[in-house]
Amino acid sequence: MPRMTMIEAIRSAMDVSMEQDDNVVLLGQDIGYFGGVFRCTAGLQEKYGKTRCFDTPISELGIVGSAIGMAAYGLKPCVEIQFADYMYPAFDQIVSEAARLRFRSAGEFSCPLVIRMPTGGGIFGGQTHSQSPEALFTHVSGLKVVVPSSPHDAKGLLIAAIEDPDPVIFLEPKRLYNGPFDGHHDRPVTAWSKHPLSEVPEGYFTSKLGEAEIRRQGSAVTVLAYGTMVYVAQTAAEETSIDAEVIDLRTLLPLDLETIVGSVRKTGRCIVVHEATLTCGFGAELAALVQEHCFYHLEVPIVRVTGWDTPYPHAQEWDYFPGPKRVGEALLEAMEA
C-alpha cells in the first residue's frame, strides 16, 4: 500500500471523487493553475479542465455563496478556503443558507457542499493564519464538522464528506500536512513516510463520519483529542508513563459519544485537549457530555488543556500551543487527585 502525506491524501480523495462523479467540482483562490497555497489541488485542473477545477476572485462570501447555488442545482462543490481564519466573510452564507437549506425547503433541496479549510497553528502564522474555529461550526445545526489527523483518515473522510448530501466543514490541521507533530517544536520533523497511518489505498474507500478511533489503549485516564492534539496527547502519555487511553474524535459532528462514554466509564478520569481557546471551545461541550453521561463513574473533575483566551500570538507561539508538557501536567494532576 502506498504511503502519502496528508496533502497527497487530500488530493487523491478529490481526484477519486472527480473521476467517479462529473458533478464534483473544485473552486477557491489559486487552486487551479497554482494548485492551492498548500498544493492540495496540484495537477487537478490540468487533468479535469478549467470548468471543474477553477480559480475564484478573492471573496470568501462569493466563493461559498456561489457554491451553495451550485449545490442546490445538483453539483457537488468542494470549496477551499485558503486558511480557516479567512472564512468569516462567508460565515453568514454557511450558517444562514448552507446549513438551513434542507430545513427551510422541507427537504425539497439539499446542499451537498464541502468547505475545506487549513486550521490550527504551529507554523508561525500569527493571529490571522493559526485560528481553530471548529466550535463556531459545531454550534450550527445542519452542519457536519470533520477534523482528520492522518493521511488515511483525511482521504477516507474527505471522500465520505463529498458524497454526503448535506454541508460538511472539513478542517485540515496544517501542522500535520507533511508529518505527525508531537508538540516538540525544537526536535526534527518526522515524515509521514515513517508512520503507519500514512498507508493509504490508492483507489476509492471511505471512512464513516461519526466514528472515533482509539489511538492508544489505556485504563488509567481517557484523553479526548482531535487533529494535531492526538499526537501531542500520545507523546504526553508516553513521557509521563501514564496508562492513558487517547481517543481521536475525527468528526465533531456527528460525535461518537458511545466510544467516549465507554472509555470514561472504564478509566474514571477524563482530559480534553484542543488547540482552540478555552472559553466556549468544543472541549466545553465534551466536558458537559462526559459529566452528563459518566457522572457516577468519574473519580476526579474533568480537566481541559487548551489554547489561552487571547488571539494566537506570533512571538510566543509555543507558550500558547498546548504542548506535551502542559498535557503531561494535566495527566499527572488527574492521577494524583
Short mmCIF file of C-alpha atoms in Angstrom, two decimals:
data_model
loop_
_atom_site.label_atom_id
_atom_site.label_comp_id
_atom_site.label_asym_id
_atom_site.label_seq_id
_atom_site.Cartn_x
_atom_site.Cartn_y
_atom_site.Cartn_z
CA MET A 1 0.00 0.00 0.00
CA PRO A 2 1.47 3.42 -0.92
CA ARG A 3 2.41 5.96 1.73
CA MET A 4 1.17 9.52 1.38
CA THR A 5 1.46 12.84 3.14
CA MET A 6 -1.83 14.39 4.23
CA ILE A 7 -1.56 16.79 1.29
CA GLU A 8 -1.24 13.88 -1.13
CA ALA A 9 -4.10 12.01 0.53
CA ILE A 10 -6.43 15.01 0.28
CA ARG A 11 -5.50 15.47 -3.37
CA SER A 12 -6.10 11.77 -4.00
CA ALA A 13 -9.56 11.98 -2.37
CA MET A 14 -10.60 14.82 -4.66
CA ASP A 15 -9.09 13.07 -7.69
CA VAL A 16 -11.01 9.85 -6.96
CA SER A 17 -14.25 11.76 -6.35
CA MET A 18 -13.92 13.81 -9.55
CA GLU A 19 -13.15 10.70 -11.58
CA GLN A 20 -16.22 8.88 -10.26
CA ASP A 21 -18.71 11.74 -10.42
CA ASP A 22 -18.76 14.51 -13.05
CA ASN A 23 -20.83 16.66 -10.68
CA VAL A 24 -17.89 17.11 -8.30
CA VAL A 25 -16.24 20.50 -8.90
CA LEU A 26 -13.46 22.34 -7.08
CA LEU A 27 -13.26 26.09 -6.58
CA GLY A 28 -11.25 28.52 -4.50
CA GLN A 29 -8.46 31.05 -4.56
CA ASP A 30 -5.39 29.88 -6.51
CA ILE A 31 -6.48 26.23 -6.54
CA GLY A 32 -6.43 25.84 -10.31
CA TYR A 33 -3.22 26.70 -12.17
CA PHE A 34 -1.26 27.25 -8.95
CA GLY A 35 -2.59 24.12 -7.21
CA GLY A 36 -3.52 25.78 -3.93
CA VAL A 37 -1.40 27.54 -1.31
CA PHE A 38 -0.51 24.13 0.19
CA ARG A 39 -0.62 22.35 -3.22
CA CYS A 40 -3.58 20.14 -2.26
CA THR A 41 -5.15 20.58 -5.72
CA ALA A 42 -1.95 20.46 -7.76
CA GLY A 43 -2.49 18.88 -11.18
CA LEU A 44 -6.28 18.58 -10.91
CA GLN A 45 -7.08 21.47 -13.24
CA GLU A 46 -4.72 20.04 -15.83
CA LYS A 47 -6.43 16.65 -15.52
CA TYR A 48 -10.10 17.71 -15.35
CA GLY A 49 -10.15 21.11 -17.03
CA LYS A 50 -10.95 24.67 -16.04
CA THR A 51 -14.69 24.07 -15.70
CA ARG A 52 -14.24 21.52 -12.89
CA CYS A 53 -11.25 22.96 -11.03
CA PHE A 54 -11.14 26.72 -11.21
CA ASP A 55 -9.84 29.84 -9.52
CA THR A 56 -12.15 32.41 -7.95
CA PRO A 57 -11.87 36.08 -7.01
CA ILE A 58 -10.61 36.90 -3.52
CA SER A 59 -14.06 36.82 -1.94
CA GLU A 60 -14.94 34.10 0.53
CA LEU A 61 -18.51 35.37 0.61
CA GLY A 62 -18.73 34.99 -3.17
CA ILE A 63 -16.98 31.61 -3.22
CA VAL A 64 -19.28 29.98 -0.68
CA GLY A 65 -22.41 31.73 -1.95
CA SER A 66 -21.74 30.52 -5.48
CA ALA A 67 -21.01 27.01 -4.24
CA ILE A 68 -24.33 26.88 -2.37
CA GLY A 69 -26.14 27.75 -5.60
CA MET A 70 -24.21 25.02 -7.42
CA ALA A 71 -25.13 22.50 -4.73
CA ALA A 72 -28.81 23.45 -4.87
CA TYR A 73 -28.80 22.73 -8.60
CA GLY A 74 -27.24 19.30 -8.28
CA LEU A 75 -23.49 19.83 -8.40
CA LYS A 76 -21.16 18.72 -5.59
CA PRO A 77 -18.80 21.63 -5.00
CA CYS A 78 -15.70 21.18 -2.85
CA VAL A 79 -14.52 24.62 -1.80
CA GLU A 80 -11.10 25.55 -0.49
CA ILE A 81 -10.77 28.50 1.87
CA GLN A 82 -7.02 29.24 1.98
CA PHE A 83 -6.95 29.49 5.79
CA ALA A 84 -9.76 28.89 8.27
CA ASP A 85 -9.10 32.43 9.51
CA TYR A 86 -10.49 33.76 6.21
CA MET A 87 -13.91 32.14 6.48
CA TYR A 88 -15.58 34.92 8.49
CA PRO A 89 -16.86 36.93 5.49
CA ALA A 90 -18.60 33.72 4.34
CA PHE A 91 -19.99 32.81 7.74
CA ASP A 92 -23.46 34.19 7.03
CA GLN A 93 -23.71 32.10 3.86
CA ILE A 94 -22.57 28.98 5.74
CA VAL A 95 -24.96 29.46 8.67
CA SER A 96 -27.99 31.12 7.10
CA GLU A 97 -28.01 29.37 3.73
CA ALA A 98 -25.97 26.14 3.53
CA ALA A 99 -26.87 24.78 6.95
CA ARG A 100 -30.55 25.72 6.67
CA LEU A 101 -31.33 24.75 3.06
CA ARG A 102 -32.74 21.28 3.72
CA PHE A 103 -34.82 22.52 6.67
CA ARG A 104 -36.20 25.67 5.07
CA SER A 105 -37.19 23.78 1.89
CA ALA A 106 -38.87 20.97 3.85
CA GLY A 107 -36.44 18.51 2.29
CA GLU A 108 -37.01 19.64 -1.29
CA PHE A 109 -33.40 20.84 -1.60
CA SER A 110 -30.17 19.66 -0.02
CA CYS A 111 -26.72 21.21 -0.02
CA PRO A 112 -24.00 18.64 -0.86
CA LEU A 113 -21.20 21.11 -0.20
CA VAL A 114 -17.73 20.56 1.34
CA ILE A 115 -15.73 23.51 2.63
CA ARG A 116 -12.07 22.64 3.18
CA MET A 117 -10.04 24.86 5.49
CA PRO A 118 -6.48 24.57 6.82
CA THR A 119 -6.73 25.12 10.56
CA GLY A 120 -4.57 25.46 13.68
CA GLY A 121 -1.13 26.80 14.42
CA GLY A 122 2.39 25.54 14.80
CA ILE A 123 3.68 27.18 11.60
CA PHE A 124 4.45 30.72 12.89
CA GLY A 125 1.39 32.05 11.12
CA GLY A 126 0.38 34.54 13.80
CA GLN A 127 -3.14 35.57 14.71
CA THR A 128 -4.58 35.59 11.18
CA HIS A 129 -3.25 32.23 9.97
CA SER A 130 -3.46 30.00 13.06
CA GLN A 131 -7.04 30.01 14.34
CA SER A 132 -9.06 26.92 15.24
CA PRO A 133 -12.72 27.94 14.74
CA GLU A 134 -14.31 24.48 14.97
CA ALA A 135 -16.58 25.42 17.90
CA LEU A 136 -18.26 28.10 15.78
CA PHE A 137 -19.37 25.42 13.31
CA THR A 138 -20.37 22.77 15.85
CA HIS A 139 -22.85 25.29 17.26
CA VAL A 140 -24.73 25.39 13.95
CA SER A 141 -27.49 22.84 13.35
CA GLY A 142 -27.32 21.39 9.85
CA LEU A 143 -23.54 21.22 9.51
CA LYS A 144 -21.18 18.30 9.88
CA VAL A 145 -17.67 19.03 11.16
CA VAL A 146 -14.66 16.83 10.38
CA VAL A 147 -11.06 17.08 11.65
CA PRO A 148 -8.76 14.33 10.31
CA SER A 149 -5.43 13.59 11.98
CA SER A 150 -3.72 11.34 9.41
CA PRO A 151 -3.40 10.81 5.66
CA HIS A 152 -5.50 7.64 5.84
CA ASP A 153 -8.36 9.40 7.61
CA ALA A 154 -8.02 12.55 5.50
CA LYS A 155 -8.69 10.62 2.31
CA GLY A 156 -11.44 8.34 3.62
CA LEU A 157 -13.26 11.12 5.46
CA LEU A 158 -12.99 13.61 2.59
CA ILE A 159 -14.49 11.18 0.07
CA ALA A 160 -17.30 10.47 2.55
CA ALA A 161 -17.81 14.22 3.02
CA ILE A 162 -18.01 14.85 -0.73
CA GLU A 163 -20.62 12.09 -1.04
CA ASP A 164 -22.67 13.41 1.89
CA PRO A 165 -25.93 15.13 0.85
CA ASP A 166 -25.51 17.90 3.41
CA PRO A 167 -22.82 20.55 4.05
CA VAL A 168 -19.58 19.41 5.66
CA ILE A 169 -16.90 21.64 7.19
CA PHE A 170 -13.60 19.83 6.62
CA LEU A 171 -10.87 21.26 8.85
CA GLU A 172 -7.32 20.21 7.93
CA PRO A 173 -4.67 20.68 10.67
CA LYS A 174 -1.97 22.38 8.62
CA ARG A 175 0.77 21.37 11.08
CA LEU A 176 0.06 17.76 10.05
CA TYR A 177 0.18 18.27 6.28
CA ASN A 178 3.71 16.87 5.91
CA GLY A 179 4.12 14.78 9.04
CA PRO A 180 2.80 13.90 12.52
CA PHE A 181 3.71 16.53 15.13
CA ASP A 182 4.23 15.59 18.78
CA GLY A 183 4.40 19.18 20.02
CA HIS A 184 8.18 19.32 20.48
CA HIS A 185 8.96 22.17 18.10
CA ASP A 186 12.70 22.01 18.84
CA ARG A 187 13.04 18.46 17.50
CA PRO A 188 13.47 17.32 13.89
CA VAL A 189 10.25 16.96 11.91
CA THR A 190 9.00 13.40 11.47
CA ALA A 191 7.89 12.49 7.95
CA TRP A 192 4.63 10.69 7.24
CA SER A 193 6.62 8.02 5.40
CA LYS A 194 7.68 6.67 8.81
CA HIS A 195 4.18 6.48 10.28
CA PRO A 196 1.73 3.56 9.76
CA LEU A 197 -1.24 5.90 9.26
CA SER A 198 0.39 7.20 6.09
CA GLU A 199 -0.53 3.96 4.33
CA VAL A 200 -3.44 4.97 2.12
CA PRO A 201 -5.27 2.89 -0.51
CA GLU A 202 -4.79 4.35 -3.99
CA GLY A 203 -8.38 3.97 -5.15
CA TYR A 204 -11.80 4.54 -3.66
CA PHE A 205 -12.59 4.00 0.02
CA THR A 206 -14.45 5.91 2.71
CA SER A 207 -14.21 6.33 6.46
CA LYS A 208 -17.60 6.68 8.12
CA LEU A 209 -18.43 10.08 9.55
CA GLY A 210 -19.24 9.94 13.25
CA GLU A 211 -16.84 7.19 14.30
CA ALA A 212 -13.92 7.90 16.64
CA GLU A 213 -10.71 5.86 16.81
CA ILE A 214 -8.84 4.76 19.93
CA ARG A 215 -5.26 5.65 19.03
CA ARG A 216 -3.72 4.45 22.31
CA GLN A 217 -5.26 1.84 24.59
CA GLY A 218 -5.20 2.57 28.32
CA SER A 219 -7.06 2.08 31.57
CA ALA A 220 -6.00 4.95 33.86
CA VAL A 221 -7.37 8.08 32.16
CA THR A 222 -9.19 8.99 28.94
CA VAL A 223 -7.83 11.77 26.73
CA LEU A 224 -10.21 13.23 24.14
CA ALA A 225 -8.42 14.96 21.27
CA TYR A 226 -8.59 15.68 17.56
CA GLY A 227 -6.25 16.88 14.85
CA THR A 228 -2.72 17.76 15.91
CA MET A 229 -3.52 17.24 19.59
CA VAL A 230 -3.89 13.49 19.07
CA TYR A 231 -0.11 13.17 18.66
CA VAL A 232 0.61 15.62 21.46
CA ALA A 233 -1.59 13.56 23.79
CA GLN A 234 0.13 10.32 22.80
CA THR A 235 3.54 11.87 23.42
CA ALA A 236 2.48 13.21 26.82
CA ALA A 237 1.20 9.78 27.85
CA GLU A 238 4.47 8.13 26.81
CA GLU A 239 6.66 10.75 28.50
CA THR A 240 4.75 10.54 31.80
CA SER A 241 4.40 6.73 31.63
CA ILE A 242 0.70 7.09 32.43
CA ASP A 243 -1.62 4.42 31.07
CA ALA A 244 -3.76 6.89 29.13
CA GLU A 245 -6.33 5.96 26.53
CA VAL A 246 -6.18 8.50 23.69
CA ILE A 247 -9.31 8.87 21.57
CA ASP A 248 -9.13 10.61 18.20
CA LEU A 249 -12.62 12.04 17.68
CA ARG A 250 -12.12 12.51 13.89
CA THR A 251 -15.59 14.05 13.48
CA LEU A 252 -17.01 16.55 15.95
CA LEU A 253 -20.46 16.48 14.37
CA PRO A 254 -21.72 13.79 14.34
CA LEU A 255 -19.90 12.86 17.56
CA ASP A 256 -19.12 9.30 18.57
CA LEU A 257 -20.49 9.61 22.10
CA GLU A 258 -20.65 5.84 22.58
CA THR A 259 -16.87 5.43 22.30
CA ILE A 260 -16.26 8.40 24.61
CA VAL A 261 -18.64 7.16 27.30
CA GLY A 262 -17.33 3.61 27.14
CA SER A 263 -13.77 4.78 27.68
CA VAL A 264 -14.50 7.24 30.52
CA ARG A 265 -16.64 4.72 32.38
CA LYS A 266 -13.69 2.34 32.19
CA THR A 267 -10.98 4.80 33.30
CA GLY A 268 -12.92 7.09 35.65
CA ARG A 269 -10.87 10.09 34.53
CA CYS A 270 -11.09 12.43 31.53
CA ILE A 271 -8.87 15.09 29.98
CA VAL A 272 -9.95 17.14 26.97
CA VAL A 273 -7.27 18.63 24.72
CA HIS A 274 -7.67 21.12 21.89
CA GLU A 275 -5.71 23.99 20.38
CA ALA A 276 -8.57 26.48 20.25
CA THR A 277 -9.21 28.97 23.02
CA LEU A 278 -10.61 27.70 26.32
CA THR A 279 -13.83 29.69 26.77
CA CYS A 280 -16.72 28.11 24.83
CA GLY A 281 -14.30 25.86 22.95
CA PHE A 282 -15.52 22.45 21.81
CA GLY A 283 -13.90 20.98 24.92
CA ALA A 284 -16.63 22.63 27.00
CA GLU A 285 -19.26 20.59 25.14
CA LEU A 286 -17.20 17.44 25.55
CA ALA A 287 -16.81 18.07 29.29
CA ALA A 288 -20.55 18.64 29.65
CA LEU A 289 -21.38 15.42 27.80
CA VAL A 290 -18.93 13.38 29.87
CA GLN A 291 -20.32 14.85 33.09
CA GLU A 292 -23.87 14.13 31.96
CA HIS A 293 -23.25 10.53 30.89
CA CYS A 294 -20.42 9.44 33.22
CA PHE A 295 -21.05 11.37 36.45
CA TYR A 296 -21.13 8.33 38.76
CA HIS A 297 -18.00 6.86 37.15
CA LEU A 298 -15.77 9.94 37.46
CA GLU A 299 -13.10 9.78 40.15
CA VAL A 300 -11.81 13.34 39.63
CA PRO A 301 -13.03 16.52 37.89
CA ILE A 302 -12.67 16.71 34.10
CA VAL A 303 -9.60 18.69 33.02
CA ARG A 304 -9.30 20.85 29.88
CA VAL A 305 -5.96 21.65 28.25
CA THR A 306 -6.38 24.26 25.53
CA GLY A 307 -5.07 27.42 23.95
CA TRP A 308 -5.34 30.59 26.00
CA ASP A 309 -8.14 33.16 25.75
CA THR A 310 -6.16 35.51 23.56
CA PRO A 311 -5.51 35.97 19.84
CA TYR A 312 -2.96 33.44 18.63
CA PRO A 313 0.47 35.06 19.21
CA HIS A 314 3.40 35.00 16.83
CA ALA A 315 6.42 35.60 19.06
CA GLN A 316 5.11 33.40 21.90
CA GLU A 317 3.56 30.67 19.76
CA TRP A 318 4.91 27.78 21.83
CA ASP A 319 3.64 29.32 25.08
CA TYR A 320 0.17 29.30 23.54
CA PHE A 321 0.34 25.89 21.87
CA PRO A 322 -0.88 23.10 24.23
CA GLY A 323 2.28 21.02 24.08
CA PRO A 324 3.18 17.71 25.74
CA LYS A 325 4.44 19.48 28.88
CA ARG A 326 1.05 21.03 29.64
CA VAL A 327 -0.83 17.85 28.69
CA GLY A 328 1.57 15.79 30.80
CA GLU A 329 0.97 18.04 33.79
CA ALA A 330 -2.78 17.53 33.38
CA LEU A 331 -2.30 13.75 33.25
CA LEU A 332 -0.27 13.80 36.46
CA GLU A 333 -2.83 16.10 38.11
CA ALA A 334 -5.66 13.74 37.23
CA MET A 335 -3.82 10.72 38.58
CA GLU A 336 -2.65 12.40 41.77
CA ALA A 337 -6.14 13.71 42.52
#
